[in-house]
mmCIF file of C-alpha atoms and ligand atoms in Angstrom:
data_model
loop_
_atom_site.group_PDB
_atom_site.id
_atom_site.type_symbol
_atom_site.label_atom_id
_atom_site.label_comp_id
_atom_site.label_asym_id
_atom_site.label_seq_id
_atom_site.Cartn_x
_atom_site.Cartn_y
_atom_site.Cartn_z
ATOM 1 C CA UNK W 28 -125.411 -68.798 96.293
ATOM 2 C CA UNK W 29 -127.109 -69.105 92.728
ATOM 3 C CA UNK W 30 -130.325 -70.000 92.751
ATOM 4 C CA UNK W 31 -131.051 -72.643 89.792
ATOM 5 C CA UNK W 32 -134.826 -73.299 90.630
ATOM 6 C CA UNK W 33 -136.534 -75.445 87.958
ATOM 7 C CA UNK W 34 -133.149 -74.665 85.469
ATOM 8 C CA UNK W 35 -132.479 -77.628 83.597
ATOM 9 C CA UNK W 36 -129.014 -78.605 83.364
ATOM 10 C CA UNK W 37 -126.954 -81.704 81.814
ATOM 11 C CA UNK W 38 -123.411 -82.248 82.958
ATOM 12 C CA UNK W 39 -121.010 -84.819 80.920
ATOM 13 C CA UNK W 40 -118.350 -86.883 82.634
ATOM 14 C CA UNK W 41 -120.830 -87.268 85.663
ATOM 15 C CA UNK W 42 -119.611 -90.985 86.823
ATOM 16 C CA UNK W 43 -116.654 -89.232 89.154
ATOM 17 C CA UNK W 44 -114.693 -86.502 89.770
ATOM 18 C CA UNK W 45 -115.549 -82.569 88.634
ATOM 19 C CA UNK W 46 -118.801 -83.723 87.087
ATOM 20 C CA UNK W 47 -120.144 -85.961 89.908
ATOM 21 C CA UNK W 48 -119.365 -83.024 92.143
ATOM 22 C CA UNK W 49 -120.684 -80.422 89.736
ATOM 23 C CA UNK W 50 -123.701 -82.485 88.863
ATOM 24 C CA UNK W 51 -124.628 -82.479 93.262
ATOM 25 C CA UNK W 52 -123.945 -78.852 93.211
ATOM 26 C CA UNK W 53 -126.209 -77.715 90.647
ATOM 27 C CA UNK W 54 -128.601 -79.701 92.135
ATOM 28 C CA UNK W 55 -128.142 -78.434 95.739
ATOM 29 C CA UNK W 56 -128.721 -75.230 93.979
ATOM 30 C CA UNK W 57 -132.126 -75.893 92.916
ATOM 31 C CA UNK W 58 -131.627 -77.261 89.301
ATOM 32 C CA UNK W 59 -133.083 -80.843 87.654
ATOM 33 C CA UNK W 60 -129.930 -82.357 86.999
ATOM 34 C CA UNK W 61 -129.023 -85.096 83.723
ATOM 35 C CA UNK W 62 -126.089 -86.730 84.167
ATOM 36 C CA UNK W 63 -123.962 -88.724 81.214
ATOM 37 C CA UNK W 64 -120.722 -90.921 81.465
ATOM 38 C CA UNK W 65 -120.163 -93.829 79.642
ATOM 39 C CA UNK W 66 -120.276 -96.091 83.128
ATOM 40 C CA UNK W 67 -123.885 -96.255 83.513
ATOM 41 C CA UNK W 68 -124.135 -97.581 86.738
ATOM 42 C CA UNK W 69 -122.024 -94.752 88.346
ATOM 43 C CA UNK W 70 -124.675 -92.361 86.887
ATOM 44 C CA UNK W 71 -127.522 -94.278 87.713
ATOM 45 C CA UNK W 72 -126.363 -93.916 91.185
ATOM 46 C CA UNK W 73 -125.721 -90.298 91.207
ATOM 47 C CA UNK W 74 -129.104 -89.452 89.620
ATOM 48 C CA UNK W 75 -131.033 -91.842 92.591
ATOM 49 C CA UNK W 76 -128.946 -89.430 94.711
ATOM 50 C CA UNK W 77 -129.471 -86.253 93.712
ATOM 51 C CA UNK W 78 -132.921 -86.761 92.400
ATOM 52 C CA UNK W 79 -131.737 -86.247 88.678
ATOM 53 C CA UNK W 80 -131.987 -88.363 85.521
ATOM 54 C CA UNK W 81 -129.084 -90.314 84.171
ATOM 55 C CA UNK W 82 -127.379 -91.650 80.847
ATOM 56 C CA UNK W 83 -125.420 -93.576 79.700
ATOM 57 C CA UNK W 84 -123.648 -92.149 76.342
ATOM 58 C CA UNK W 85 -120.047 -91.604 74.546
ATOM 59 C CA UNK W 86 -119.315 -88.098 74.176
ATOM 60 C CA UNK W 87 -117.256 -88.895 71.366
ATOM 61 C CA UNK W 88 -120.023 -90.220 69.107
ATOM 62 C CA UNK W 89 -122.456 -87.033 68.041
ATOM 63 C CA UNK W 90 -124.935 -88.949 68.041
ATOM 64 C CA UNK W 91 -124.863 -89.884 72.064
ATOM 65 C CA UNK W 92 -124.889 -86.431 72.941
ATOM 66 C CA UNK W 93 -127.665 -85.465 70.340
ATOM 67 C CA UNK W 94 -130.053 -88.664 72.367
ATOM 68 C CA UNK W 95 -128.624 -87.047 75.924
ATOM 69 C CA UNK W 96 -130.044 -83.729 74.799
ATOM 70 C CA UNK W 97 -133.362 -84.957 72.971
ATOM 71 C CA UNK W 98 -134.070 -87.263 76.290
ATOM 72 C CA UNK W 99 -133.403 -83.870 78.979
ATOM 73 C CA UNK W 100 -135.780 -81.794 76.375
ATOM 74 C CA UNK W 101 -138.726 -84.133 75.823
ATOM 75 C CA UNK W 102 -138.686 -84.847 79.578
ATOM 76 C CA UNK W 103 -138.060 -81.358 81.080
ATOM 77 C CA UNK W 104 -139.025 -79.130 77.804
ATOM 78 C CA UNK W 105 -135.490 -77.393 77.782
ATOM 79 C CA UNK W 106 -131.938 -77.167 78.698
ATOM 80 C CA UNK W 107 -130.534 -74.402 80.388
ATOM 81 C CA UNK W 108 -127.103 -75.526 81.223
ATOM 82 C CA UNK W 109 -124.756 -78.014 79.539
ATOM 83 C CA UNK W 110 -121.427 -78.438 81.083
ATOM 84 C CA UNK W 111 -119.049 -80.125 78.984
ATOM 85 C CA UNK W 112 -116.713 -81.811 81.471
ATOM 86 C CA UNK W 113 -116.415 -85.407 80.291
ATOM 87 C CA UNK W 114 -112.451 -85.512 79.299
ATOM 88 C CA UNK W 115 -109.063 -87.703 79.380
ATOM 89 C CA UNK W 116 -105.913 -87.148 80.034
ATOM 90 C CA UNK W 117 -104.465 -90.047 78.099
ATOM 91 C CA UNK W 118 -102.229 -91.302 76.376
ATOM 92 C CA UNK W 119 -99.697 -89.891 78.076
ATOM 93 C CA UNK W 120 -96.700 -90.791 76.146
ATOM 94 C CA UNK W 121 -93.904 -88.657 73.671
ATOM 95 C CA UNK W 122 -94.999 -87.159 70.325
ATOM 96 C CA UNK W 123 -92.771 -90.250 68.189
ATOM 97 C CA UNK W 124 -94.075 -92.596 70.718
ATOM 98 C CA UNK W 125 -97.788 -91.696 71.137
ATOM 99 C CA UNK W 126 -100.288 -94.570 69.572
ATOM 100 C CA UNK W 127 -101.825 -93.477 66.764
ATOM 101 C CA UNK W 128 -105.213 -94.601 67.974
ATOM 102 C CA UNK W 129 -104.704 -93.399 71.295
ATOM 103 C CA UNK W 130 -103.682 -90.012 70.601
ATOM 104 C CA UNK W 131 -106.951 -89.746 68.390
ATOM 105 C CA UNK W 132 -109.344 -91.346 71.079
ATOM 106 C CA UNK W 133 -108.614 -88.157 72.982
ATOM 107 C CA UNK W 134 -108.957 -85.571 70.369
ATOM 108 C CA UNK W 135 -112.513 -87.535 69.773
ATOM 109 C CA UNK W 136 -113.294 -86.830 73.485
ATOM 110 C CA UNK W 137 -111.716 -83.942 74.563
ATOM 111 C CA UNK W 138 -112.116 -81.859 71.242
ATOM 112 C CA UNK W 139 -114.811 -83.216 68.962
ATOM 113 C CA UNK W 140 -116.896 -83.875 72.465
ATOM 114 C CA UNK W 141 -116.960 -80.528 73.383
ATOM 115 C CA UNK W 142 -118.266 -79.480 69.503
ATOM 116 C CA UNK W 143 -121.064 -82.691 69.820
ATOM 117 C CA UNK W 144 -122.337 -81.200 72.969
ATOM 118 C CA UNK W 145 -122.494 -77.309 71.579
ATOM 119 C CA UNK W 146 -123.743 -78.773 68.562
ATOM 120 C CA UNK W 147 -126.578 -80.286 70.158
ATOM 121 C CA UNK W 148 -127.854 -77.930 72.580
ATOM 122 C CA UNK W 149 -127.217 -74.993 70.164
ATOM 123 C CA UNK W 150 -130.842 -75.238 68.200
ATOM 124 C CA UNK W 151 -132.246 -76.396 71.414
ATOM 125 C CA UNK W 152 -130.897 -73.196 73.179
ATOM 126 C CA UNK W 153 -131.676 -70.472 70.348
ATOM 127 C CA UNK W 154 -135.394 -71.608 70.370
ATOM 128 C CA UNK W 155 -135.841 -70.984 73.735
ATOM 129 C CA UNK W 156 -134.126 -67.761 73.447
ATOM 130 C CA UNK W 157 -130.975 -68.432 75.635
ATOM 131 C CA UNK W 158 -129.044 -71.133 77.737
ATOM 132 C CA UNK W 159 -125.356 -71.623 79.208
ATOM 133 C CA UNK W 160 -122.697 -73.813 77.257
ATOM 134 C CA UNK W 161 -119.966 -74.471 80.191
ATOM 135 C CA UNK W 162 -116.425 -75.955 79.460
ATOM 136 C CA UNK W 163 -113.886 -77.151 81.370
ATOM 137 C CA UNK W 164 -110.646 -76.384 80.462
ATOM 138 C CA UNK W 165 -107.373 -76.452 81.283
ATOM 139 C CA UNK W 166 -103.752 -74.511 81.483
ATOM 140 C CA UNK W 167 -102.586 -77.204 79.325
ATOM 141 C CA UNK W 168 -104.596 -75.131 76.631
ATOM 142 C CA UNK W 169 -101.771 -72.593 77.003
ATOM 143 C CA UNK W 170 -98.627 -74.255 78.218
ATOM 144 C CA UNK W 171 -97.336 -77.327 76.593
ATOM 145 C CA UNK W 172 -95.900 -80.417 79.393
ATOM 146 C CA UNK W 173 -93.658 -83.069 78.278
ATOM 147 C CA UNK W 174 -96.113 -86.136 77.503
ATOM 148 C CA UNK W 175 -99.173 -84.250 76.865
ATOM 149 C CA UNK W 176 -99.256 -83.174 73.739
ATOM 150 C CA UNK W 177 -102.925 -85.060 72.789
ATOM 151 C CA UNK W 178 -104.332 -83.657 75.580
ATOM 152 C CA UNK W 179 -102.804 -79.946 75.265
ATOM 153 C CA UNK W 180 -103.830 -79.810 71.877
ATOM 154 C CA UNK W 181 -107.517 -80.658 72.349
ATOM 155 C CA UNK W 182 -107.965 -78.557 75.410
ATOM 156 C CA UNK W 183 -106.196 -75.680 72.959
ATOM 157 C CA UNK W 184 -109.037 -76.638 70.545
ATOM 158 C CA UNK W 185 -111.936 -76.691 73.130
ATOM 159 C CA UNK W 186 -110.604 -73.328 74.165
ATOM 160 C CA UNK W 187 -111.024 -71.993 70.530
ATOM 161 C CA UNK W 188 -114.773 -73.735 70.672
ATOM 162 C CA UNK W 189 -116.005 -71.583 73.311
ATOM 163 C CA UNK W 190 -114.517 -68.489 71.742
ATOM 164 C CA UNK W 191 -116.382 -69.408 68.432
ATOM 165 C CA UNK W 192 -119.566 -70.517 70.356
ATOM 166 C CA UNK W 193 -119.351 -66.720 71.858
ATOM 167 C CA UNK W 194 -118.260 -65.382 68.819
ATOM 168 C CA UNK W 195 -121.510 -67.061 66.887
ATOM 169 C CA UNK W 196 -123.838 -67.197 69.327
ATOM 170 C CA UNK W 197 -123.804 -64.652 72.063
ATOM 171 C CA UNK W 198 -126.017 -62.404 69.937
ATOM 172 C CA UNK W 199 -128.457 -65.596 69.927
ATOM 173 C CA UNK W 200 -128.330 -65.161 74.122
ATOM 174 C CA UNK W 201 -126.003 -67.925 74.824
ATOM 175 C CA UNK W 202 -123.431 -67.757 77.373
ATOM 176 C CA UNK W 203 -119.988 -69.438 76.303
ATOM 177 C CA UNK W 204 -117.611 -69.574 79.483
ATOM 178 C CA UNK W 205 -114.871 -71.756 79.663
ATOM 179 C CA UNK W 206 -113.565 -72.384 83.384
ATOM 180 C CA UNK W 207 -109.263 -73.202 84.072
ATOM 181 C CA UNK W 208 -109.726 -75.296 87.581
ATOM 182 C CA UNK W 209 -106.060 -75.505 88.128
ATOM 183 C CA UNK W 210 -105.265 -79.379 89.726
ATOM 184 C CA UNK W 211 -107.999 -80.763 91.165
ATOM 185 C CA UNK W 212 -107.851 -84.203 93.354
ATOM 186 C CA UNK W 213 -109.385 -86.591 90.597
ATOM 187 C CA UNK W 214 -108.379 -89.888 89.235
ATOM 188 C CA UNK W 215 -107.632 -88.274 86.514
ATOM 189 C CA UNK W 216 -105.173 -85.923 88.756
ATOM 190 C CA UNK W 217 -104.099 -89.775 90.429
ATOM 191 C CA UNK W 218 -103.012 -91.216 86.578
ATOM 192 C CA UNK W 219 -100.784 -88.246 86.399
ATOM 193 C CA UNK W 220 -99.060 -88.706 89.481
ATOM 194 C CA UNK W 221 -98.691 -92.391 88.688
ATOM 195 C CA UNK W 222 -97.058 -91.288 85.236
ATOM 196 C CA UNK W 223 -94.303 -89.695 86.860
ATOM 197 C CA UNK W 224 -93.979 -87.953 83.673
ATOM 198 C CA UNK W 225 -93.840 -83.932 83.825
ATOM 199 C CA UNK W 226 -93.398 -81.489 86.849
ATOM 200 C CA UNK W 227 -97.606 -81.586 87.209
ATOM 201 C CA UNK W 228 -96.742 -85.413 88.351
ATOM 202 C CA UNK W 229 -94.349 -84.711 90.524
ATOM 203 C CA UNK W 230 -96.655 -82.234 92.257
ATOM 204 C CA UNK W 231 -97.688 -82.911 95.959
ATOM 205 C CA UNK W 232 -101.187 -84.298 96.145
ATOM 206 C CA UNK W 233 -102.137 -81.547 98.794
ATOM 207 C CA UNK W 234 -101.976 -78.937 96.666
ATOM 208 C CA UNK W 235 -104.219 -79.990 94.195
ATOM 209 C CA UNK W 236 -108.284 -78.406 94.961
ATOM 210 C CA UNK W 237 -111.343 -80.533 95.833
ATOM 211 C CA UNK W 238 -113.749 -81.070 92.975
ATOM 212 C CA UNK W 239 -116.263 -79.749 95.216
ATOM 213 C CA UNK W 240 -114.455 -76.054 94.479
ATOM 214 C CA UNK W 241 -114.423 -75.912 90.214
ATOM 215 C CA UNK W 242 -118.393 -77.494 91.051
ATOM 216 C CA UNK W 243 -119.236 -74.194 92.815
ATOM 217 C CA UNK W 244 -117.508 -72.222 90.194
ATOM 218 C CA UNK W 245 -119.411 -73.654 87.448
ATOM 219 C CA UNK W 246 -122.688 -72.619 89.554
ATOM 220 C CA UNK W 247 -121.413 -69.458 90.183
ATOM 221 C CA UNK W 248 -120.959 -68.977 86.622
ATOM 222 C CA UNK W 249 -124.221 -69.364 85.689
ATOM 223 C CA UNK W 250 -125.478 -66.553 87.798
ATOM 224 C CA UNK W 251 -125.117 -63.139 87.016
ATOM 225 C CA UNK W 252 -121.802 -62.964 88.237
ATOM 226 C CA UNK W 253 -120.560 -64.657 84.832
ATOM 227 C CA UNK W 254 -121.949 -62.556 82.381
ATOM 228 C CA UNK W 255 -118.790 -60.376 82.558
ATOM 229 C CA UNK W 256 -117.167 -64.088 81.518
ATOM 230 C CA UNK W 257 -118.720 -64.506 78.347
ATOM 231 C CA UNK W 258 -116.517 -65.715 75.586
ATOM 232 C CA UNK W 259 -113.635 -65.706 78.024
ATOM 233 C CA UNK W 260 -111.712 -68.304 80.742
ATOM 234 C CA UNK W 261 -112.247 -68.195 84.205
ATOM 235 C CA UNK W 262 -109.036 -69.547 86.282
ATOM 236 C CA UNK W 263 -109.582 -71.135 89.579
ATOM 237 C CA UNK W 264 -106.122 -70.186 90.546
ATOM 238 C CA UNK W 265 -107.040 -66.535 90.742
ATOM 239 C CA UNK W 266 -107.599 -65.711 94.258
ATOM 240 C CA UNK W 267 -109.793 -62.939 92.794
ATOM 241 C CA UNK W 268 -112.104 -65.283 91.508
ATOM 242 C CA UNK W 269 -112.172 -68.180 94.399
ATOM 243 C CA UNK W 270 -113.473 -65.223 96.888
ATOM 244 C CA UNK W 271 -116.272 -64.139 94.681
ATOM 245 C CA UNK W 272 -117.234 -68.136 94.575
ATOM 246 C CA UNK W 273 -116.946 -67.989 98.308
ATOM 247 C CA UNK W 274 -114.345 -70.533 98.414
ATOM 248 C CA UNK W 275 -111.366 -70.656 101.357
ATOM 249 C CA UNK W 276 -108.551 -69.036 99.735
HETATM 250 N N1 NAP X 12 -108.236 -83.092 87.591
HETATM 251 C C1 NAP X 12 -107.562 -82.023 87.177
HETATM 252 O O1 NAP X 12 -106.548 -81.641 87.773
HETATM 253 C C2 NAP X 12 -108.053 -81.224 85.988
HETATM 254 C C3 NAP X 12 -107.387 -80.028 85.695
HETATM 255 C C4 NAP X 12 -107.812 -79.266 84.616
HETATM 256 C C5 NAP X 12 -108.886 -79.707 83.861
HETATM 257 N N2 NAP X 12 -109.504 -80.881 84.158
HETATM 258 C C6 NAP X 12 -110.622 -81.282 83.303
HETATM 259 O O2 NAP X 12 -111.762 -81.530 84.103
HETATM 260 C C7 NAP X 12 -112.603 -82.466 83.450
HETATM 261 C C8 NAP X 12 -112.982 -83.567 84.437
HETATM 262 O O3 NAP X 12 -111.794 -84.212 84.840
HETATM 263 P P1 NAP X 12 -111.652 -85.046 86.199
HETATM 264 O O4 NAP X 12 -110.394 -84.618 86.818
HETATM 265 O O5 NAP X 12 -112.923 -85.011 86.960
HETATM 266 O O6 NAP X 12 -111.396 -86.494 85.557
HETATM 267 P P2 NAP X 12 -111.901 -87.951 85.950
HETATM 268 O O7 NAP X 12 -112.021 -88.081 87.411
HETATM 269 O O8 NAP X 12 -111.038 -88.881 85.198
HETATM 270 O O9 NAP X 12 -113.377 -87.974 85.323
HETATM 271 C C9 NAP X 12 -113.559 -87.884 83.930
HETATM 272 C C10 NAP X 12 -115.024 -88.048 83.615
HETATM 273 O O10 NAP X 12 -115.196 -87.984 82.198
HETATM 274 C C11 NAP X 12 -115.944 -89.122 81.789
HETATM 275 N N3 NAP X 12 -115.583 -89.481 80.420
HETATM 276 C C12 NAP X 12 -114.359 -89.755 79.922
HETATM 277 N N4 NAP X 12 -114.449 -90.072 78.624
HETATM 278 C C13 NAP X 12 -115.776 -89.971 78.303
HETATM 279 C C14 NAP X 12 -116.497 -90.181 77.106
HETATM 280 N N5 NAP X 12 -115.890 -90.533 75.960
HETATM 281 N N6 NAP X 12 -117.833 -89.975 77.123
HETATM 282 C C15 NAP X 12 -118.466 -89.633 78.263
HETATM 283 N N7 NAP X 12 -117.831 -89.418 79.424
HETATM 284 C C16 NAP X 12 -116.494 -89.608 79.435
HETATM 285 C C17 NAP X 12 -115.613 -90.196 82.805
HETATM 286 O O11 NAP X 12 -116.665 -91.139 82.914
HETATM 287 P P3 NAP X 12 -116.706 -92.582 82.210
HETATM 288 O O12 NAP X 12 -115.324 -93.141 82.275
HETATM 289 O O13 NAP X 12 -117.715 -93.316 83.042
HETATM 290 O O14 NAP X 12 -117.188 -92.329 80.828
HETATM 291 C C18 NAP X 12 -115.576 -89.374 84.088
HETATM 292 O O15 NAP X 12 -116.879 -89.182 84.588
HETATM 293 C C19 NAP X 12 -111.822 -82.972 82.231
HETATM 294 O O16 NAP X 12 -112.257 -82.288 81.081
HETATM 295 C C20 NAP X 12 -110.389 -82.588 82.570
HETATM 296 O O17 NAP X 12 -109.608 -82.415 81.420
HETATM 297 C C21 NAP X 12 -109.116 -81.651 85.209
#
């Protein structure tokens, strides 16, 4: 297990889901935890839980996740760790028949999040000589499914972040890892299913992975272990890589 002792870590998306479980792992592995999701009372309760620090905060507007870093640094002096988890799968619809809005609204979150939150701990990071930049990604970055095409694309784009962030600033001591959970049991997993849209709908819910398993990756990552990750993405399906987490095959 990674020891995180006194590491200071923020994790987006925290309300539910991958970042609620990732947010309790990192803290069962020693580190002060900040957790941000728009609902703040979800957070509030995870924080009282875990003994971390909570906001509330759109990762879409750059300047939420600019006041989510500032608060972690003036209250804990750094940040070691920021995961950038907070995403949508939505809307869920054909290219001609996609809202304009809609379609948008997720290239704001899942794309343009991803750059507010590198953005923001980047200066933070390079002044204290290092720091982790964690993303969660997705097969949909590679493969395109009927429906998804918002959601492909900006995971394709957040893919392409973390190989710039690595391509910038690894020289700068930051570690850029993006991490491919495969389907995880989420309610973002459970809007799929209810789409009946593509084969990942169709899918049997037992197949899809507890949170709890891409939560102990992104730990894992931040140990030494990862540093042969950098600039690269780790896939949870690899049974290669859910031994050397420790995880049941
Ligand atoms: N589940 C899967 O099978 C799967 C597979 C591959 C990748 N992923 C990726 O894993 C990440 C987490 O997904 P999940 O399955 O845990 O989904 P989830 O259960 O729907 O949780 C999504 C989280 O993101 C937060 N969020 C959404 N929009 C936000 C915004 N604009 N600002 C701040 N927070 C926001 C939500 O909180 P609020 O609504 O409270 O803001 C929630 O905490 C996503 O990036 C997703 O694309 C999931």
């Amino acid at each position: 297990m990674v020891n995180l002792d006194g590491r200071v870590v923020l994790v987006t998306g925290a309300s539910r889901g991958i970042g609620a479980a990732s947010a309790r792992a990192f803290a069962k592995a020693g580190a002060l935890v900040g957790v941000m999701a728009r609902n703040r009372s979800a957070v509030d309760d995870l924080a009282a839980e875990i003994g971390g620090f909570a906001f509330s905060g759109d990762i879409a507007r750059a300047g939420d996740m600019e006041d989510a870093v500032a608060k972690v640094c003036h209250r804990f002096g750094r940040l070691d760790v920021l995961v950038n988890n907070a995403g949508v799968i939505g809307p869920i619809a054909g290219l001609a028949e996609a809202d304009v809005d809609d379609w948008g609204q997720a290239i704001d979150v899942n794309l343009k999040g991803v750059f507010h939150g590198m953005r923001a701990a980047l200066p933070v990071m390079r002044a204290q000589g290092g720091g982790t930049i964690l993303a969660v990604g997705s097969g949909a970055a590679h493969n395109p499914q009927q429906g998804w095409s918002a959601y492909c694309a900006s995971k394709a784009g957040a893919w392409m972040l973390t190989r710039a962030l690595d391509h910038e600033a690894r020289g700068d001591g930051i570690r850029a890892i993006s991490l491919s959970p495969g389907t995880v049991a989420t309610d973002m997993q459970d809007s799929i299913r209810r789409s009946g849209v593509n084969p990942v709908s169709q899918l049997d819910w037992s197949v899809h992975i507890p949170p709890e398993w891409p939560a102990r990756a992104l730990v894992w990552l931040c140990g030494p272990d990862g540093d042969e990750f950098l600039g690269a993405e780790v896939s949870l399906r690899d049974e290669t890589i859910r031994r050397r987490v420790g995880l049941a095959a």
